[in-house]
Amino acid sequence: MIRSAFSLAGCALVGLASAQLPTGPPYAQNISFRHAAAPVARLVDALATRFQLPIDTSPSMSSEYLLVDVNDVKVGDLLDRIATVSSGRWSLSEGKYVLTRDAKAAGADERADRAYRKKVVEESISEGLKQANEKEPVDALVKRATEIARDLSKPSPNEDAFRKMRSLEGARPGQRLAFRLLAGIEAAEIATIRPGQRLVFSDSPNRMQRPVKNASAAIRSWMADRGVWEEARKVLEDNPETKEWASVLEMQSEPIELPVRVLVAVSRGLEWFGLSYGVDVMLVGPKGGMARVYSTFGRGQDSPSPVTGVGVGKDDTVIEYSDASKRLMSESRALWMNDDGVTKKPGAEFLEIVTQPEKFEPLSFVPSDAVFAVRKKMGGQLVASLPDDLLSVLMFAEQAQLPTVEGFLRVCDSFDLLILKREGEWLIGRPRLITESRFARSDRGAIGEFVRLARKKEFLSLAELSAFAMRQPIPPMMGAAGYSLLLGLGGRMDLLYFGDWQLLSLYGHLSEDQRRNLVTGGRLPLGSLTKGQLAIVNDLVFGADHRLDMEDTAPANEARGAEEDEADDDTVAREPTEALPSGLPSGGYITASSSEALLFQTRMQNDDGQVIANLENVDSVAWRAYARQQPELYSWAANLPKDETWRIGTARDVSLTIRLSPRHFVRGAIRDNSIPADAPWITPANAPASVKKKIDELIERYRKAGDGDDGTHGR
């Protein structure tokens, strides 16, 4: 059943925010108008031009992308609905009605988003807690584990076997613990977490943490659950017929000495799909060691793949994709999902469309066709705002895989993408999480400029990459950015080497003076950063993908055992909110260092004519040369193409270190690749003497290592 994607209930949207428009001509005229998804400014301009209307839009509405399909409606009514869907209002300015952002409507959007997130959190935790509280005696657990292991050991396990295994995963002691602890956290607190953010809850919280209730009871239940699982596992191990299946009852974490402190980190990744959350439970023992449990909850975790065949029922409606959409879908799949392994060359029309998203709006093709089809089936005058994430689920779809209106609505519901509602004669569409959709909206102009620049140049400089990163709020692998980059650059994506996105963004936000200070060995105090720069540093330290690391505590001349290394990796000292209980320190600072190495652009041609192109370091090139010399050790090397050519340049790694305490830091490298435009293609035999010498030295090192792999080579 489609729950939230479509409703025939006459449920009015919050925030009908239009100012009073004139009732006379030309606003009283009835019009018919159809426009695929586009920036609201472009859509309003099309209306103004076609029907001679004195209307315009404010730059404050730049994140709104609307689609319209109406027949015989009054202009004033349509403009009212455009304002409602976009959380705007019409204001009279210099003889024109200008669509501007309505602060009250936008505030209502934020409250509605938060209420929905809270509802999802409550429902998901309630469902997990229900399973956590189900009692399962030892004999029943042994029976279930045996059945699952037997089913999975069959040559072709069916889906039911995997479904049972997933059910068992949810019943593990660690998963039960996670949901019992989540039940002690206010759902409203979790609902405040945005993509890229992370909150930490504790039974003894500091300034950077929030409280979690009833942790002691959850720990007692966890210990009891572990006892049941350990006993069931022993039953399996003691029986020769089931001994090999005992691993089915392995537990995620090792036991820990009591008493413990409890930390629960809840996060949402920037690139996660659907309204899903990650949970990291940390149980801190009296000596500082930790037992950890990882889990997930929310919506979108077990949703079906959007490009899985859904079948067509007798009452289902097939989506009629436009010819342009069909060509886009076909070429997109041929470019990335070809079965023969040969890269397909995109056509000129395809490239014109995907490399100019500011001219050819990505949402105007497949997503618009799908929403138009909803209107055709359900009726109503359609005005809809479409989220960029529709492109992520539909990018590689084709009519045979997502054929129906019903299938499209299931995808929208499963991933919380789009909600469509009837308001009398109107069919209104809005992103399920409207404020998050606005935040994630990609700058089409910036994307287009970047893609076209990348297609012209074989390598982009660090300055060019970081300038693009600072204009994109999230990594460009999803939505409109992912659409344009993946389809416009194809197999060249790996040659661009994006590196660490947040560090690239931070570097892009630095001024020339700040960069010069770092490059010359200076320190950049955190207190001197702008608000925007400091926000990026805060995300690097405390965000969903936190990067906090620690210095080795042992003196340089003192050996450390493996147990000590493992303990250091698993201590609470690596948790950012524990290491920095007052937030970013005022005495923190950023430093930079750089190193240069040889960079090879390599080409090899197979017997079938396919060109294999790579970007490699000197270790990788030398190791391949060594493997060719040792066919008795590396039989695969005999199958490598014989002809290999190179262009040689420089890879400069810029390492940024954010020092937060004598022990704690965040460090990452971003790369500046450079190959001179006039660098010739050469064979290994024609390489400069210095390059040959370096490769020979590495080959000799591999030979002395015995197996040719001393851990240094790689791309």
XYZ file of C-alpha atoms in Angstrom, residues 21-22 25-27 29 44 47-49 51-56 75 79 90-99:
28
model
C -3.563 39.320 -6.414
C -5.817 41.478 -8.611
C -7.611 41.065 -16.364
C -5.231 39.505 -17.023
C -5.458 37.495 -13.769
C -8.458 34.846 -17.675
C 7.285 32.332 -14.077
C 4.010 32.391 -17.925
C 4.705 36.128 -18.092
C 5.817 35.961 -21.728
C 0.129 35.394 -21.229
C 1.464 38.963 -20.954
C 1.567 38.953 -17.154
C 3.510 41.524 -15.082
C 5.097 38.951 -12.797
C 8.664 38.164 -11.736
C -4.346 32.749 -13.802
C -0.276 31.893 -9.238
C 3.439 37.705 -4.286
C 4.506 41.262 -3.464
C 3.856 44.322 -5.611
C 7.117 46.025 -6.597
C 7.567 48.671 -9.296
C 4.432 47.656 -11.148
C 5.121 43.913 -11.029
C 4.030 41.135 -8.729
C 7.238 39.485 -7.524
C 7.357 36.006 -6.005
